[in-house]
N, CA and C of each residue as an Amber inpcrd file, in Angstrom:
protein
   225
 -12.1190000   4.5540000 -21.2360000 -11.1200000   4.4610000 -20.1570000
 -10.8010000   3.1540000 -19.5830000  -9.7660000   2.5830000 -19.6910000
  -9.5320000   1.5640000 -18.5580000  -8.9950000   1.5860000 -17.3320000
  -9.5430000   0.8150000 -16.4480000  -8.9630000   0.7370000 -15.0320000
  -7.3000000   1.3650000 -15.0480000  -6.7080000   1.5530000 -14.2850000
  -5.2820000   1.3210000 -14.1040000  -4.7130000   0.8310000 -13.4690000
  -5.7000000   0.3350000 -12.2580000  -5.6420000  -0.4510000 -10.8690000
  -4.5670000  -1.6050000 -11.1270000  -3.5640000  -1.7550000 -10.6570000
  -2.9430000  -3.2810000 -11.0830000  -3.2790000  -3.9280000 -10.0550000
  -3.0920000  -5.6320000 -10.1820000  -3.4620000  -6.1720000  -8.8830000
  -2.2530000  -7.3800000  -9.0290000  -1.8980000  -7.6350000  -7.2540000
  -0.8980000  -8.5240000  -7.8700000  -1.5750000  -9.5680000  -6.5520000
  -1.8990000 -10.7790000  -7.0130000  -2.4280000 -11.4010000  -6.2350000
  -1.6620000 -11.9500000  -5.2310000  -0.3980000 -11.8100000  -4.6960000
   0.5530000 -11.9550000  -3.7830000   0.2190000 -10.6080000  -2.5780000
  -0.1910000  -9.7820000  -2.7730000  -0.9340000  -8.5940000  -2.3560000
  -1.7010000  -8.7710000  -1.3610000  -2.3890000  -9.6220000  -1.8090000
  -3.9400000 -10.1560000  -0.8630000  -3.5080000 -11.3500000  -0.0910000
  -2.3490000 -12.1110000  -0.5040000  -2.2420000 -13.0120000   0.4050000
  -1.5940000 -12.8620000   1.8910000  -0.1590000 -11.6600000   1.3030000
   0.4940000 -11.6950000   2.7950000   0.2110000 -10.4350000   3.1690000
  -0.8990000  -9.6620000   2.7730000  -0.8370000  -8.0130000   3.5080000
  -1.2300000  -8.2260000   4.6920000  -1.8450000  -9.0110000   5.3110000
  -2.2680000  -9.4230000   6.8230000  -1.3880000  -9.8650000   7.2560000
  -0.3860000 -10.8470000   7.6070000   0.7230000 -11.3900000   7.9050000
   1.7090000  -9.6740000   8.1110000   2.1750000  -8.9140000   6.7220000
   2.6440000  -7.7820000   6.9230000   2.5300000  -6.8230000   7.9890000
   0.7590000  -6.6600000   7.6560000   0.3450000  -5.7010000   8.4530000
   0.6760000  -6.3030000  10.3090000   0.2190000  -7.4990000  10.8820000
   1.0100000  -7.5830000  11.7370000   2.2090000  -7.1030000  12.3830000
   3.1040000  -7.1540000  11.5610000   4.6640000  -7.0130000  11.6430000
   4.4840000  -5.4390000  11.7980000   4.1060000  -4.3450000  11.0140000
   4.0630000  -3.2350000  10.9230000   3.4130000  -2.7350000  11.9280000
   2.1740000  -3.4630000  12.7600000   1.8410000  -2.6050000  13.8930000
   2.7840000  -2.4600000  14.7760000   3.7940000  -4.0460000  14.6850000
   4.4460000  -4.2530000  15.8460000   6.0110000  -3.0500000  15.9700000
   6.4210000  -2.8810000  14.7750000   7.3620000  -2.5920000  14.4240000
   7.4520000  -0.5080000  14.5270000   6.3040000  -0.3680000  13.6280000
   6.3450000   1.1160000  13.4220000   6.0740000   2.1000000  14.2490000
   6.1700000   3.3020000  14.8530000   5.8840000   3.8540000  15.3940000
   4.2380000   4.1920000  15.6720000   3.7890000   4.8160000  16.3640000
   2.4380000   5.6680000  16.6170000   1.8880000   6.3120000  15.6630000
   2.4310000   7.0080000  15.2140000   2.1300000   8.0860000  14.1220000
   3.6840000   8.5760000  13.5030000   3.4870000   9.1060000  12.5060000
   4.3360000   9.4190000  11.3090000   4.2280000   9.5910000   9.9440000
   5.1330000   9.7040000   9.4010000   5.0040000   9.0350000   7.9470000
   6.2700000   7.9360000   7.4760000   5.6010000   7.1640000   6.6550000
   6.0270000   5.7110000   5.9390000   6.3510000   6.0190000   4.9130000
   7.4000000   5.9930000   4.0780000   8.2780000   5.7360000   2.6710000
   7.9870000   4.2780000   2.5040000   7.2440000   4.4250000   1.5270000
   7.1950000   2.8630000   1.0670000   7.8070000   2.5280000  -0.2920000
   9.0350000   2.2170000  -0.4710000  10.0530000   2.1600000  -1.4890000
   9.7210000   0.8420000  -2.7320000   9.3310000   1.4450000  -4.0340000
   8.8980000   0.1320000  -5.0000000   7.6860000  -0.3630000  -4.5870000
   6.4580000   0.8340000  -4.5160000   5.3650000   0.2510000  -3.8360000
   3.8580000  -0.6430000  -4.8690000   4.9160000  -0.9600000  -6.2940000
   4.1710000  -1.7790000  -7.2370000   2.7110000  -1.4840000  -7.6130000
   1.9030000  -2.2460000  -7.1170000  -0.0460000  -1.6440000  -7.6830000
  -0.0310000  -0.6130000  -6.7510000   0.3570000  -0.8190000  -5.2080000
  -0.1130000   0.2890000  -4.4390000  -1.2590000  -0.4590000  -3.6300000
  -1.5220000  -1.2950000  -3.9060000  -2.5600000  -2.0890000  -3.0680000
  -2.0990000  -2.1200000  -1.3250000  -0.9220000  -2.6010000  -0.9480000
  -0.5330000  -2.3790000   0.1580000  -0.3960000  -1.2970000   0.9330000
  -0.1350000  -0.5990000  -0.2490000  -0.3420000   1.2180000   0.6410000
  -1.9370000   1.6200000   0.5980000  -2.4460000   1.3010000   0.1890000
  -3.8440000   2.0140000   0.2300000  -4.4320000   1.1200000   1.6120000
  -4.1280000  -0.1980000   1.7450000  -4.6630000  -1.3150000   2.6390000
  -4.0250000  -1.0010000   4.0070000  -2.6870000  -0.5490000   3.9030000
  -2.2900000  -0.3250000   5.4100000  -2.3850000   1.3600000   5.6310000
  -2.7980000   2.1230000   5.0330000  -3.1650000   3.7710000   5.0630000
  -4.5080000   3.2490000   6.0860000  -5.3840000   2.1410000   5.4640000
  -6.6400000   2.4940000   5.9400000  -6.3020000   1.5820000   7.2180000
  -5.6400000   0.5330000   7.4440000  -5.5750000  -0.0510000   8.6880000
  -4.4830000   0.9590000   9.9110000  -3.9350000   1.6980000   9.5230000
  -2.9860000   2.5910000  10.4660000  -3.0640000   3.8170000  10.5070000
  -4.5170000   4.5260000  10.5210000  -4.7760000   5.5750000  10.1800000
  -3.9930000   6.9380000  10.5230000  -2.7680000   6.3530000  12.2040000
  -2.2330000   7.7100000  12.3620000  -0.9750000   7.9660000  11.6620000
  -0.8300000   7.4190000  10.9670000   0.4670000   7.0880000   9.9490000
   0.3080000   7.5940000   8.7610000   1.2100000   8.4050000   8.0010000
   0.7580000   8.8070000   6.2350000   1.5270000   7.9750000   5.4560000
   1.1760000   7.3390000   4.8620000   1.9060000   6.3950000   4.0040000
   1.7070000   7.2210000   2.2880000   3.3210000   7.0890000   2.3910000
   3.7950000   7.5460000   1.2480000   4.4280000   6.3790000   0.2370000
   3.4290000   5.9620000  -1.1190000   4.0340000   5.0590000  -1.5010000
   5.1160000   5.9600000  -2.8640000   5.8800000   4.7820000  -3.6300000
   6.2890000   5.4830000  -4.3780000   6.7560000   4.2160000  -5.4780000
   7.4310000   4.3900000  -6.5890000   7.5440000   3.6570000  -7.7290000
   8.5250000   4.0180000  -8.7690000   9.3760000   3.8200000  -9.1780000
   9.7360000   4.3400000 -10.4810000   8.8220000   4.0040000 -11.7300000
   8.1200000   3.1600000 -11.5140000   7.7370000   2.5650000 -12.8980000
   6.4190000   3.4670000 -13.0930000   6.0700000   3.7780000 -14.5470000
   5.2820000   4.9670000 -15.0250000   3.6250000   4.0620000 -14.4800000
   3.2260000   2.8320000 -14.8590000   2.3630000   1.9260000 -14.8070000
   2.1380000   1.9900000 -13.2650000   3.0300000   1.6690000 -12.3700000
   2.7000000   1.4350000 -11.2660000   2.4080000   2.9220000 -10.1760000
   3.0240000   3.7840000 -10.8340000   2.6670000   4.9470000 -10.0980000
   1.0470000   5.3870000 -10.8330000   0.6400000   5.2100000 -11.8740000
  -0.6530000   5.3430000 -12.2840000  -1.8150000   4.3180000 -11.4950000
  -1.1400000   3.2430000 -10.9920000  -1.6730000   2.0770000 -10.1260000
  -2.2930000   2.5810000  -8.8930000  -0.9720000   3.0240000  -8.6080000
  -0.7860000   4.0130000  -6.7720000  -2.1510000   4.6660000  -6.7030000
  -2.1160000   5.7970000  -7.9580000  -2.9390000   7.0430000  -7.9760000
  -4.0670000   6.3150000  -7.7000000  -4.4600000   5.5060000  -8.7410000
  -6.2200000   4.9220000  -8.8130000  -6.1230000   3.9220000  -7.7380000
  -5.8470000   3.3910000  -7.0750000  -5.8970000   2.8140000  -5.6980000
  -6.1850000   3.6140000  -4.7160000  -5.3600000   4.7590000  -4.5420000
  -5.4630000   5.8500000  -3.6000000  -7.1830000   6.8030000  -3.6330000
  -7.3550000   6.8790000  -5.2810000  -8.3940000   7.2970000  -5.2190000
  -9.5960000   6.8740000  -5.5980000  -9.6260000   5.3100000  -5.5100000
 -10.3720000   4.5470000  -5.0060000 -10.6950000   4.0330000  -3.6820000
  -9.8000000   4.5260000  -2.8060000 -10.2610000   3.9570000  -1.5160000
 -11.1150000   5.0940000  -0.7520000
């Protein structure tokens, strides 16, 4: 069985600058709905970095949803 996790090189490059902004603009706790989550790499990274927030990724694509699920399971 192949690994359904997708990888986006841009996710690795931009996750820390995005996280810096999220830390400034998001509330201390709550739920964040991420629209068009793509591979799911950002959701897993941000959820780990911001544990008082519940991250809810979403994507219309079947492959993306499988990737999000796989990244979540692997984390």
